[in-house]
Amino acid sequence: MTIKKLIARTDEVLAPLGFNRKGALWNRTIDSIVEVIDIQVGKSGDTATINAGVLQVDAFEKAWGYKPQGFVEEPFCIVRARVGEIVNNHDLWWPLNDDQTPKNVAMTLGTHVLPFLERSRTQEAMEAFLEAVHGNYPLPKIYLAILKCQGGDIQSACAILRKVHEKARGDWSDRSMEVARRIGCDIG
């Protein structure tokens, strides 16, 4: 079995559902939401996993200062997860030398990944996902502030951005200031 066969089988599942493909990346746009699925091949080249995410175009534009162009890649998504996180919170990689892999991936897309994307489309779901994200990476916090602002909670949005600005260094500190200006916060 090759990566080409896995991509072909994945496309058989996703294309009828309105997903467009570029290489091993699929996007589907529903109103202002872009759903993203990609196949990631392991460093050794003999395994693959699935990454999935949801991007809200307006939030992306407030974060980066421009609308997404062309295909959206999973790292830019507001809500994003590997298939293993979605299925059972353990990393999941399929062997590319197993003829059952395309079938298993197709089944997992239908039973876990597509429902995850559907559940993640709403503003409330995105906020809940981001509120549960731990760690020091500033982008989820910046997206959370933007969503809070869109939901009318400008006070929380500004507080989140102020905290990012105080803790982050370099580009992320600058990014938090830019976003604060775009949404009307005075954070520094």
PDB file of C-alpha atoms in Angstrom:
ATOM      1  CA  MET A   1       0.000   0.000   0.000  1.00  0.00           C
ATOM      2  CA  THR A   2       1.285   3.466  -0.823  1.00  0.00           C
ATOM      3  CA  ILE A   3       0.479   6.967   0.353  1.00  0.00           C
ATOM      4  CA  LYS A   4      -1.180   7.497  -3.045  1.00  0.00           C
ATOM      5  CA  LYS A   5      -3.674   4.719  -2.281  1.00  0.00           C
ATOM      6  CA  LEU A   6      -4.388   6.221   1.132  1.00  0.00           C
ATOM      7  CA  ILE A   7      -4.954   9.658  -0.409  1.00  0.00           C
ATOM      8  CA  ALA A   8      -7.220   8.168  -3.088  1.00  0.00           C
ATOM      9  CA  ARG A   9      -9.343   6.282  -0.529  1.00  0.00           C
ATOM     10  CA  THR A  10      -9.553   9.354   1.712  1.00  0.00           C
ATOM     11  CA  ASP A  11     -10.664  11.425  -1.275  1.00  0.00           C
ATOM     12  CA  GLU A  12     -13.378   8.855  -2.051  1.00  0.00           C
ATOM     13  CA  VAL A  13     -14.802   9.541   1.411  1.00  0.00           C
ATOM     14  CA  LEU A  14     -14.361  13.324   1.494  1.00  0.00           C
ATOM     15  CA  ALA A  15     -15.041  14.513  -2.077  1.00  0.00           C
ATOM     16  CA  PRO A  16     -18.754  13.533  -2.076  1.00  0.00           C
ATOM     17  CA  LEU A  17     -19.124  15.539   1.156  1.00  0.00           C
ATOM     18  CA  GLY A  18     -17.912  18.739  -0.511  1.00  0.00           C
ATOM     19  CA  PHE A  19     -14.226  18.621   0.404  1.00  0.00           C
ATOM     20  CA  ASN A  20     -11.733  19.829  -2.200  1.00  0.00           C
ATOM     21  CA  ARG A  21      -8.271  18.301  -2.309  1.00  0.00           C
ATOM     22  CA  LYS A  22      -4.768  19.649  -2.861  1.00  0.00           C
ATOM     23  CA  GLY A  23      -2.187  16.892  -2.418  1.00  0.00           C
ATOM     24  CA  ALA A  24      -2.863  15.306   0.978  1.00  0.00           C
ATOM     25  CA  LEU A  25      -4.895  18.312   2.202  1.00  0.00           C
ATOM     26  CA  TRP A  26      -8.688  18.705   2.086  1.00  0.00           C
ATOM     27  CA  ASN A  27     -10.788  21.831   2.723  1.00  0.00           C
ATOM     28  CA  ARG A  28     -14.552  22.302   2.920  1.00  0.00           C
ATOM     29  CA  THR A  29     -16.115  25.737   3.357  1.00  0.00           C
ATOM     30  CA  ILE A  30     -19.446  26.135   5.137  1.00  0.00           C
ATOM     31  CA  ASP A  31     -20.430  29.812   5.422  1.00  0.00           C
ATOM     32  CA  SER A  32     -17.465  31.464   7.214  1.00  0.00           C
ATOM     33  CA  ILE A  33     -16.020  28.160   8.453  1.00  0.00           C
ATOM     34  CA  VAL A  34     -13.279  26.169   6.721  1.00  0.00           C
ATOM     35  CA  GLU A  35     -12.916  22.535   7.778  1.00  0.00           C
ATOM     36  CA  VAL A  36      -9.470  21.050   7.212  1.00  0.00           C
ATOM     37  CA  ILE A  37      -8.225  17.462   7.059  1.00  0.00           C
ATOM     38  CA  ASP A  38      -4.713  16.413   6.124  1.00  0.00           C
ATOM     39  CA  ILE A  39      -2.661  13.252   5.992  1.00  0.00           C
ATOM     40  CA  GLN A  40       0.712  13.533   7.695  1.00  0.00           C
ATOM     41  CA  VAL A  41       3.377  10.978   6.851  1.00  0.00           C
ATOM     42  CA  GLY A  42       5.742  10.032   9.678  1.00  0.00           C
ATOM     43  CA  LYS A  43       9.428  10.959   9.563  1.00  0.00           C
ATOM     44  CA  SER A  44      10.360   7.388   8.737  1.00  0.00           C
ATOM     45  CA  GLY A  45       7.974   7.449   5.758  1.00  0.00           C
ATOM     46  CA  ASP A  46       6.246   4.211   6.726  1.00  0.00           C
ATOM     47  CA  THR A  47       3.322   5.509   8.825  1.00  0.00           C
ATOM     48  CA  ALA A  48       0.604   8.145   8.486  1.00  0.00           C
ATOM     49  CA  THR A  49      -1.830   9.999  10.702  1.00  0.00           C
ATOM     50  CA  ILE A  50      -4.691  12.430  10.195  1.00  0.00           C
ATOM     51  CA  ASN A  51      -4.849  16.027  11.410  1.00  0.00           C
ATOM     52  CA  ALA A  52      -8.139  17.926  11.472  1.00  0.00           C
ATOM     53  CA  GLY A  53      -9.162  21.471  12.219  1.00  0.00           C
ATOM     54  CA  VAL A  54     -11.722  24.223  11.915  1.00  0.00           C
ATOM     55  CA  LEU A  55     -10.949  27.793  10.934  1.00  0.00           C
ATOM     56  CA  GLN A  56     -13.341  30.732  11.266  1.00  0.00           C
ATOM     57  CA  VAL A  57     -12.439  33.184   8.490  1.00  0.00           C
ATOM     58  CA  ASP A  58     -13.305  36.352  10.464  1.00  0.00           C
ATOM     59  CA  ALA A  59     -11.194  35.293  13.455  1.00  0.00           C
ATOM     60  CA  PHE A  60      -8.273  34.396  11.185  1.00  0.00           C
ATOM     61  CA  GLU A  61      -8.484  37.818   9.543  1.00  0.00           C
ATOM     62  CA  LYS A  62      -8.438  39.582  12.917  1.00  0.00           C
ATOM     63  CA  ALA A  63      -5.453  37.486  14.026  1.00  0.00           C
ATOM     64  CA  TRP A  64      -3.339  37.907  10.905  1.00  0.00           C
ATOM     65  CA  GLY A  65      -4.642  41.055   9.198  1.00  0.00           C
ATOM     66  CA  TYR A  66      -5.696  39.316   5.981  1.00  0.00           C
ATOM     67  CA  LYS A  67      -8.198  36.710   4.800  1.00  0.00           C
ATOM     68  CA  PRO A  68      -6.893  33.190   4.223  1.00  0.00           C
ATOM     69  CA  GLN A  69      -5.883  32.638   0.613  1.00  0.00           C
ATOM     70  CA  GLY A  70      -6.149  29.340  -1.239  1.00  0.00           C
ATOM     71  CA  PHE A  71      -6.132  26.141   0.769  1.00  0.00           C
ATOM     72  CA  VAL A  72      -6.084  26.475   4.559  1.00  0.00           C
ATOM     73  CA  GLU A  73      -3.508  24.293   6.300  1.00  0.00           C
ATOM     74  CA  GLU A  74      -4.270  22.656   9.640  1.00  0.00           C
ATOM     75  CA  PRO A  75      -1.703  24.618  11.740  1.00  0.00           C
ATOM     76  CA  PHE A  76      -3.679  27.832  11.063  1.00  0.00           C
ATOM     77  CA  CYS A  77      -6.948  26.386  12.370  1.00  0.00           C
ATOM     78  CA  ILE A  78      -8.590  27.670  15.538  1.00  0.00           C
ATOM     79  CA  VAL A  79      -9.629  24.188  16.655  1.00  0.00           C
ATOM     80  CA  ARG A  80      -7.103  21.535  15.696  1.00  0.00           C
ATOM     81  CA  ALA A  81      -6.327  17.985  16.701  1.00  0.00           C
ATOM     82  CA  ARG A  82      -4.635  14.806  15.602  1.00  0.00           C
ATOM     83  CA  VAL A  83      -6.887  11.846  15.028  1.00  0.00           C
ATOM     84  CA  GLY A  84      -5.548  10.092  18.118  1.00  0.00           C
ATOM     85  CA  GLU A  85      -6.662  12.987  20.324  1.00  0.00           C
ATOM     86  CA  ILE A  86     -10.124  12.756  18.779  1.00  0.00           C
ATOM     87  CA  VAL A  87     -10.455   8.962  19.025  1.00  0.00           C
ATOM     88  CA  ASN A  88      -8.987   8.064  22.417  1.00  0.00           C
ATOM     89  CA  ASN A  89      -6.511  10.760  23.431  1.00  0.00           C
ATOM     90  CA  HIS A  90      -3.541   8.610  22.331  1.00  0.00           C
ATOM     91  CA  ASP A  91      -1.380   9.220  19.281  1.00  0.00           C
ATOM     92  CA  LEU A  92      -2.569   7.084  16.359  1.00  0.00           C
ATOM     93  CA  TRP A  93      -0.446   6.223  13.326  1.00  0.00           C
ATOM     94  CA  TRP A  94      -1.332   3.696  10.635  1.00  0.00           C
ATOM     95  CA  PRO A  95       1.322   1.584   8.872  1.00  0.00           C
ATOM     96  CA  LEU A  96       1.552   2.394   5.169  1.00  0.00           C
ATOM     97  CA  ASN A  97       2.572  -1.192   4.378  1.00  0.00           C
ATOM     98  CA  ASP A  98      -0.794  -2.554   5.621  1.00  0.00           C
ATOM     99  CA  ASP A  99      -3.477  -3.053   2.968  1.00  0.00           C
ATOM    100  CA  GLN A 100      -6.151  -2.425   5.639  1.00  0.00           C
ATOM    101  CA  THR A 101      -4.914   1.110   6.358  1.00  0.00           C
ATOM    102  CA  PRO A 102      -7.051   2.905   3.721  1.00  0.00           C
ATOM    103  CA  LYS A 103     -10.162   1.092   4.975  1.00  0.00           C
ATOM    104  CA  ASN A 104      -9.307   1.836   8.620  1.00  0.00           C
ATOM    105  CA  VAL A 105      -8.621   5.504   7.894  1.00  0.00           C
ATOM    106  CA  ALA A 106     -11.890   5.819   5.938  1.00  0.00           C
ATOM    107  CA  MET A 107     -13.810   4.271   8.823  1.00  0.00           C
ATOM    108  CA  THR A 108     -12.139   6.578  11.364  1.00  0.00           C
ATOM    109  CA  LEU A 109     -12.926   9.618   9.242  1.00  0.00           C
ATOM    110  CA  GLY A 110     -16.611   8.693   9.276  1.00  0.00           C
ATOM    111  CA  THR A 111     -16.907   7.669  12.907  1.00  0.00           C
ATOM    112  CA  HIS A 112     -14.643  10.232  14.598  1.00  0.00           C
ATOM    113  CA  VAL A 113     -13.058  12.956  12.458  1.00  0.00           C
ATOM    114  CA  LEU A 114     -16.112  14.242  10.574  1.00  0.00           C
ATOM    115  CA  PRO A 115     -18.260  14.329  13.745  1.00  0.00           C
ATOM    116  CA  PHE A 116     -15.417  16.207  15.502  1.00  0.00           C
ATOM    117  CA  LEU A 117     -15.422  18.827  12.743  1.00  0.00           C
ATOM    118  CA  GLU A 118     -19.204  19.135  12.873  1.00  0.00           C
ATOM    119  CA  ARG A 119     -19.155  19.600  16.669  1.00  0.00           C
ATOM    120  CA  SER A 120     -16.400  22.215  16.381  1.00  0.00           C
ATOM    121  CA  ARG A 121     -18.099  24.618  13.954  1.00  0.00           C
ATOM    122  CA  THR A 122     -19.899  26.841  16.451  1.00  0.00           C
ATOM    123  CA  GLN A 123     -18.441  29.839  18.226  1.00  0.00           C
ATOM    124  CA  GLU A 124     -19.296  28.257  21.585  1.00  0.00           C
ATOM    125  CA  ALA A 125     -17.522  25.002  20.703  1.00  0.00           C
ATOM    126  CA  MET A 126     -14.434  26.869  19.510  1.00  0.00           C
ATOM    127  CA  GLU A 127     -14.320  28.915  22.716  1.00  0.00           C
ATOM    128  CA  ALA A 128     -14.723  25.799  24.875  1.00  0.00           C
ATOM    129  CA  PHE A 129     -11.940  24.041  22.959  1.00  0.00           C
ATOM    130  CA  LEU A 130      -9.577  27.005  23.347  1.00  0.00           C
ATOM    131  CA  GLU A 131     -10.387  27.456  27.032  1.00  0.00           C
ATOM    132  CA  ALA A 132      -9.300  23.839  27.579  1.00  0.00           C
ATOM    133  CA  VAL A 133      -5.949  24.333  25.787  1.00  0.00           C
ATOM    134  CA  HIS A 134      -3.051  24.504  28.222  1.00  0.00           C
ATOM    135  CA  GLY A 135       0.493  25.561  27.568  1.00  0.00           C
ATOM    136  CA  ASN A 136       2.401  28.680  26.669  1.00  0.00           C
ATOM    137  CA  TYR A 137       1.768  28.861  22.926  1.00  0.00           C
ATOM    138  CA  PRO A 138       0.082  32.274  22.436  1.00  0.00           C
ATOM    139  CA  LEU A 139      -1.971  31.643  19.273  1.00  0.00           C
ATOM    140  CA  PRO A 140      -4.845  29.724  20.938  1.00  0.00           C
ATOM    141  CA  LYS A 141      -5.129  32.518  23.515  1.00  0.00           C
ATOM    142  CA  ILE A 142      -5.182  35.162  20.779  1.00  0.00           C
ATOM    143  CA  TYR A 143      -7.913  33.264  18.930  1.00  0.00           C
ATOM    144  CA  LEU A 144      -9.875  32.922  22.189  1.00  0.00           C
ATOM    145  CA  ALA A 145      -9.700  36.687  22.727  1.00  0.00           C
ATOM    146  CA  ILE A 146     -10.985  37.291  19.203  1.00  0.00           C
ATOM    147  CA  LEU A 147     -13.886  34.877  19.701  1.00  0.00           C
ATOM    148  CA  LYS A 148     -14.745  36.487  23.054  1.00  0.00           C
ATOM    149  CA  CYS A 149     -14.844  39.870  21.306  1.00  0.00           C
ATOM    150  CA  GLN A 150     -17.058  38.495  18.522  1.00  0.00           C
ATOM    151  CA  GLY A 151     -19.389  37.161  21.215  1.00  0.00           C
ATOM    152  CA  GLY A 152     -19.631  40.610  22.813  1.00  0.00           C
ATOM    153  CA  ASP A 153     -17.282  40.043  25.771  1.00  0.00           C
ATOM    154  CA  ILE A 154     -14.739  42.740  24.966  1.00  0.00           C
ATOM    155  CA  GLN A 155     -13.592  42.969  28.600  1.00  0.00           C
ATOM    156  CA  SER A 156     -12.479  39.312  28.657  1.00  0.00           C
ATOM    157  CA  ALA A 157     -10.969  39.666  25.185  1.00  0.00           C
ATOM    158  CA  CYS A 158      -8.835  42.616  26.269  1.00  0.00           C
ATOM    159  CA  ALA A 159      -7.778  40.864  29.489  1.00  0.00           C
ATOM    160  CA  ILE A 160      -6.631  37.790  27.547  1.00  0.00           C
ATOM    161  CA  LEU A 161      -4.656  39.902  25.062  1.00  0.00           C
ATOM    162  CA  ARG A 162      -3.109  41.945  27.875  1.00  0.00           C
ATOM    163  CA  LYS A 163      -1.911  38.730  29.529  1.00  0.00           C
ATOM    164  CA  VAL A 164      -0.479  37.424  26.234  1.00  0.00           C
ATOM    165  CA  HIS A 165       1.281  40.751  25.675  1.00  0.00           C
ATOM    166  CA  GLU A 166       2.813  40.672  29.164  1.00  0.00           C
ATOM    167  CA  LYS A 167       4.045  37.065  28.921  1.00  0.00           C
ATOM    168  CA  ALA A 168       4.971  36.705  25.243  1.00  0.00           C
ATOM    169  CA  ARG A 169       8.177  37.899  23.670  1.00  0.00           C
ATOM    170  CA  GLY A 170       9.017  39.237  20.244  1.00  0.00           C
ATOM    171  CA  ASP A 171       6.590  38.534  17.427  1.00  0.00           C
ATOM    172  CA  TRP A 172       3.811  37.151  19.664  1.00  0.00           C
ATOM    173  CA  SER A 173       3.896  40.252  21.856  1.00  0.00           C
ATOM    174  CA  ASP A 174       3.641  42.378  18.710  1.00  0.00           C
ATOM    175  CA  ARG A 175       0.848  40.170  17.349  1.00  0.00           C
ATOM    176  CA  SER A 176      -1.178  40.579  20.553  1.00  0.00           C
ATOM    177  CA  MET A 177      -0.863  44.382  20.213  1.00  0.00           C
ATOM    178  CA  GLU A 178      -1.976  44.266  16.563  1.00  0.00           C
ATOM    179  CA  VAL A 179      -4.998  42.124  17.413  1.00  0.00           C
ATOM    180  CA  ALA A 180      -5.854  44.386  20.346  1.00  0.00           C
ATOM    181  CA  ARG A 181      -5.892  47.386  17.998  1.00  0.00           C
ATOM    182  CA  ARG A 182      -8.081  45.524  15.491  1.00  0.00           C
ATOM    183  CA  ILE A 183     -10.703  44.670  18.096  1.00  0.00           C
ATOM    184  CA  GLY A 184     -10.558  47.976  19.995  1.00  0.00           C
ATOM    185  CA  CYS A 185      -8.540  47.104  23.123  1.00  0.00           C
ATOM    186  CA  ASP A 186      -5.976  49.320  24.806  1.00  0.00           C
ATOM    187  CA  ILE A 187      -3.537  46.854  26.367  1.00  0.00           C
ATOM    188  CA  GLY A 188      -0.346  48.826  26.647  1.00  0.00           C
TER     189      GLY A 188
END
